[in-house]
Amino acid sequence: IRSGRRFSSARSSAMANTEQVAQKDADAKGARPGNKQRLDYVDGCCFALVLPIILAHSARFGTTNKTLLKLLSQDNIMVGGFFAIMGYITAYSSTKIGERKVDERKLANPEAFFWGRVFSYYPLHVLVSTIFAPMFLAVERYYNTSLTKTSFRAFLNYSLLQAWFPKEANVWNQPAWFLSALTFSNLAMPTILRRTAALSKLGLQKLFGAMTAVSMLQKLSFSNTTNFHEHNIALKGPETPLIWNMTR
């Protein structure tokens, strides 16, 4: 269910960001500058990314074989793909084709840009968090978590600040850390888009290489979630994924 919500959120954001894309196909020769094709393949990319995540979340209930669990729980290497897709769609819909410029109509008001994207997913986040709050609170009570710490975790969840606290990034609705990180990505996006839009092809390739190198830190540190999510079938015993949470 959590993976499904992540897929739905990713798909909704992608569709929202491609809202202005032209509906009819145009070949490269006849296309005018700014005439963009609809990116229908985004759904297929999201499916390819979310399928291993769904399998990883389900495998732990189907087997206790450690080798099989380790093979099927490599879902964290897929998460970065969602950020790559969201960044690509945002850049595609907010810059001009054939020019090293942004579309000023969409970035003239950074505040409106930010809140427009945040409120495409925040209301649903609040609704889901509130519906399942009794369950989250029951778990906190079961583990004798103090009222102060429980309140702090609730605050992080509803304010989408959990991604900035590595030890608390996975509390309550764990996939919500993605929304937390995405929120601050959206905050910086108007400035980043102006910088990256001015880069040459070589400059973009160098930037992509640098970002890929940073992303590899998380993948080499913790590629599977079993070590710190499943106490009863942990491969090496429970661990605290601080590097994993900071780099992702």
Coordinates of C-alpha atoms in Angstrom, one line a residue:
I1 CA 0.0 0.0 0.0
R2 CA 2.8 2.4 0.9
S3 CA 4.6 1.6 -2.4
G4 CA 1.3 2.2 -4.2
R5 CA 1.0 5.6 -2.6
R6 CA 4.6 6.4 -3.6
F7 CA 3.8 5.4 -7.2
S8 CA 0.6 7.4 -7.2
S9 CA 2.4 10.4 -5.8
A10 CA 5.1 10.1 -8.4
R11 CA 2.7 9.7 -11.2
S12 CA 0.5 12.6 -10.0
S13 CA 3.5 14.9 -9.8
A14 CA 4.6 13.8 -13.3
M15 CA 1.2 14.4 -14.8
A16 CA 0.9 17.8 -13.0
N17 CA 4.3 18.9 -14.3
T18 CA 3.4 17.9 -17.9
E19 CA 0.1 19.7 -17.8
Q20 CA 1.2 22.2 -20.4
V21 CA 2.8 19.7 -22.8
A22 CA 1.2 19.6 -26.3
Q23 CA -1.3 16.8 -26.9
K24 CA -0.5 16.0 -30.4
D25 CA 2.8 14.5 -31.7
A26 CA 5.2 16.7 -33.7
D27 CA 8.2 15.4 -35.5
A28 CA 11.6 17.1 -35.0
K29 CA 11.5 18.8 -38.4
G30 CA 8.2 20.4 -38.2
A31 CA 8.2 21.2 -34.5
R32 CA 8.4 24.9 -33.5
P33 CA 10.6 26.0 -30.6
G34 CA 8.6 25.3 -27.4
N35 CA 6.3 22.8 -29.0
K36 CA 6.8 19.8 -26.6
Q37 CA 5.6 16.2 -26.9
R38 CA 3.7 14.6 -24.1
L39 CA 5.9 12.2 -22.1
D40 CA 3.7 9.2 -22.1
Y41 CA 6.7 6.9 -21.3
V42 CA 6.9 8.3 -17.8
D43 CA 4.3 5.9 -16.5
G44 CA 6.3 3.0 -17.9
C45 CA 9.4 4.3 -16.1
C46 CA 7.6 4.7 -12.8
F47 CA 6.2 1.1 -13.2
A48 CA 9.7 -0.3 -13.8
L49 CA 11.0 1.5 -10.6
V50 CA 8.1 0.7 -8.4
L51 CA 7.8 -3.0 -9.2
P52 CA 11.1 -4.0 -7.4
I53 CA 10.0 -1.9 -4.4
I54 CA 6.6 -3.7 -4.2
L55 CA 8.4 -7.0 -4.5
A56 CA 10.8 -6.0 -1.7
H57 CA 8.0 -5.0 0.6
S58 CA 6.1 -8.2 -0.1
A59 CA 9.0 -10.7 0.0
R60 CA 9.6 -10.4 3.7
F61 CA 6.1 -11.9 4.2
G62 CA 6.7 -14.8 1.8
T63 CA 10.0 -16.3 2.9
T64 CA 12.6 -16.3 5.6
N65 CA 15.4 -17.4 3.4
K66 CA 18.2 -14.9 4.0
T67 CA 19.7 -15.2 0.5
L68 CA 16.4 -14.7 -1.2
L69 CA 15.5 -11.8 1.0
K70 CA 18.9 -10.1 0.4
L71 CA 18.3 -10.5 -3.4
L72 CA 14.8 -9.1 -3.3
S73 CA 15.3 -6.3 -0.9
Q74 CA 17.6 -4.1 -3.0
D75 CA 14.7 -1.7 -3.5
N76 CA 16.6 1.4 -2.2
I77 CA 18.7 1.6 -5.3
M78 CA 15.5 2.3 -7.2
V79 CA 14.3 5.3 -5.1
G80 CA 16.7 7.7 -6.7
G81 CA 15.0 7.0 -10.0
F82 CA 11.9 8.8 -8.8
F83 CA 13.9 11.9 -8.1
A84 CA 15.5 11.7 -11.5
I85 CA 12.2 11.4 -13.2
M86 CA 10.6 14.3 -11.2
G87 CA 13.6 16.5 -11.9
Y88 CA 13.5 15.6 -15.6
I89 CA 9.8 16.3 -15.9
T90 CA 10.1 19.6 -14.0
A91 CA 13.0 20.7 -16.2
Y92 CA 11.3 19.6 -19.4
S93 CA 8.1 21.5 -18.6
S94 CA 9.8 24.6 -17.2
T95 CA 12.6 25.3 -19.8
K96 CA 12.6 26.2 -23.5
I97 CA 13.4 23.6 -26.1
G98 CA 16.4 24.6 -28.3
E99 CA 17.4 27.4 -25.9
R100 CA 19.4 27.7 -22.7
K101 CA 16.6 29.5 -21.0
V102 CA 13.8 28.8 -18.5
D103 CA 10.1 29.5 -19.2
E104 CA 9.7 32.7 -17.3
R105 CA 5.9 32.3 -17.2
K106 CA 6.3 29.3 -14.9
L107 CA 9.2 30.6 -12.8
A108 CA 8.4 34.3 -12.5
N109 CA 6.8 33.6 -9.1
P110 CA 8.9 31.1 -7.2
E111 CA 6.5 31.1 -4.3
A112 CA 3.6 30.1 -6.5
F113 CA 5.8 27.5 -8.2
F114 CA 6.7 25.9 -4.8
W115 CA 3.2 25.9 -3.2
G116 CA 1.6 24.7 -6.4
R117 CA 3.7 21.5 -6.3
V118 CA 3.6 21.0 -2.5
F119 CA -0.2 21.1 -2.5
S120 CA -0.4 18.5 -5.2
Y121 CA 0.5 15.9 -2.5
Y122 CA 0.4 17.5 0.9
P123 CA -3.4 17.3 1.5
L124 CA -3.3 13.6 0.8
H125 CA -0.3 13.2 3.1
V126 CA -2.2 14.9 5.9
L127 CA -5.3 12.8 5.3
V128 CA -3.4 9.4 5.3
S129 CA -1.3 10.4 8.3
T130 CA -4.5 11.3 10.3
I131 CA -6.3 8.2 9.3
F132 CA -3.4 6.0 10.4
A133 CA -2.4 8.1 13.4
P134 CA -4.0 5.7 15.9
M135 CA -1.9 2.9 14.6
F136 CA 1.3 5.0 14.7
L137 CA 0.5 6.1 18.3
A138 CA -0.3 2.5 19.3
V139 CA 3.2 1.4 18.0
E140 CA 4.9 4.2 19.9
R141 CA 3.0 3.2 23.1
Y142 CA 3.9 -0.5 22.5
Y143 CA 7.6 0.4 22.5
N144 CA 7.2 2.8 25.5
T145 CA 8.2 5.8 23.5
S146 CA 8.1 9.0 25.6
L147 CA 5.3 11.5 25.0
T148 CA 7.9 14.1 24.1
K149 CA 9.5 11.9 21.5
T150 CA 6.2 10.8 20.1
S151 CA 5.1 14.5 19.8
F152 CA 8.3 15.3 18.0
R153 CA 7.9 12.5 15.5
A154 CA 4.3 13.6 14.8
F155 CA 5.5 17.1 14.2
L156 CA 8.2 15.9 11.8
N157 CA 5.7 13.8 9.9
Y158 CA 3.1 16.6 9.5
S159 CA 5.6 19.3 8.7
L160 CA 7.5 17.0 6.3
L161 CA 10.8 17.7 8.0
Q162 CA 11.8 14.1 8.8
A163 CA 14.3 13.9 5.9
W164 CA 16.5 16.3 7.8
F165 CA 16.7 14.1 10.8
P166 CA 18.6 10.9 9.8
K167 CA 17.6 9.0 13.0
E168 CA 13.9 9.9 12.6
A169 CA 13.6 9.8 8.8
N170 CA 11.7 6.4 8.8
V171 CA 9.2 7.1 11.6
W172 CA 5.5 6.7 11.2
N173 CA 4.7 6.5 7.4
Q174 CA 8.2 5.6 6.2
P175 CA 7.8 6.4 2.5
A176 CA 6.8 10.0 3.5
W177 CA 10.6 10.8 3.8
F178 CA 10.4 10.9 0.0
L179 CA 7.8 13.7 0.2
S180 CA 9.9 15.5 2.8
A181 CA 13.0 15.5 0.5
L182 CA 10.8 16.3 -2.6
T183 CA 9.4 19.4 -0.8
F184 CA 12.8 20.9 -0.2
S185 CA 13.8 20.0 -3.8
N186 CA 10.8 22.0 -5.0
L187 CA 11.8 24.9 -2.8
A188 CA 15.3 25.0 -4.5
M189 CA 14.1 24.1 -8.0
P190 CA 13.4 27.7 -9.4
T191 CA 17.0 28.7 -8.6
I192 CA 18.5 25.4 -9.8
L193 CA 16.6 25.4 -13.0
R194 CA 17.9 28.8 -14.0
R195 CA 21.5 27.6 -13.4
T196 CA 21.2 24.3 -15.1
A197 CA 19.3 25.6 -18.1
A198 CA 22.3 27.8 -18.9
L199 CA 24.7 24.9 -19.0
S200 CA 26.1 23.4 -22.2
K201 CA 25.6 19.7 -23.0
L202 CA 29.1 19.0 -21.6
G203 CA 28.3 20.9 -18.4
L204 CA 25.1 18.9 -17.9
Q205 CA 27.0 15.6 -18.4
K206 CA 29.5 16.6 -15.8
L207 CA 26.8 17.6 -13.4
F208 CA 25.0 14.3 -13.9
G209 CA 28.2 12.4 -13.3
A210 CA 28.8 14.3 -10.0
M211 CA 25.3 13.7 -8.8
T212 CA 25.5 10.0 -9.8
A213 CA 28.7 9.7 -7.7
V214 CA 27.0 11.1 -4.7
S215 CA 24.0 8.8 -5.2
M216 CA 26.4 5.8 -5.2
L217 CA 27.4 6.6 -1.6
Q218 CA 23.9 5.5 -0.4
K219 CA 23.8 2.5 -2.7
L220 CA 27.2 1.2 -1.6
S221 CA 26.4 1.9 2.1
F222 CA 23.0 0.2 2.3
S223 CA 21.6 -1.5 -0.8
N224 CA 18.9 -3.5 1.1
T225 CA 16.5 -2.6 3.8
T226 CA 16.4 -5.9 5.6
N227 CA 19.3 -5.0 7.9
F228 CA 17.4 -2.2 9.7
H229 CA 13.7 -2.7 9.0
E230 CA 13.1 -6.3 9.9
H231 CA 14.3 -7.1 13.4
N232 CA 13.1 -10.7 13.3
I233 CA 14.9 -11.6 10.1
A234 CA 17.8 -9.1 10.0
L235 CA 20.8 -10.4 8.2
K236 CA 23.4 -8.9 10.5
G237 CA 21.2 -7.6 13.3
P238 CA 19.4 -4.2 13.4
E239 CA 21.4 -1.2 12.1
T240 CA 20.9 2.5 12.1
P241 CA 21.0 3.7 8.4
L242 CA 22.5 7.2 9.1
I243 CA 24.6 7.4 5.9
W244 CA 21.7 5.9 3.9
N245 CA 19.3 8.5 5.2
M246 CA 21.7 11.4 4.8
T247 CA 22.7 10.7 1.2
R248 CA 19.3 9.8 -0.1

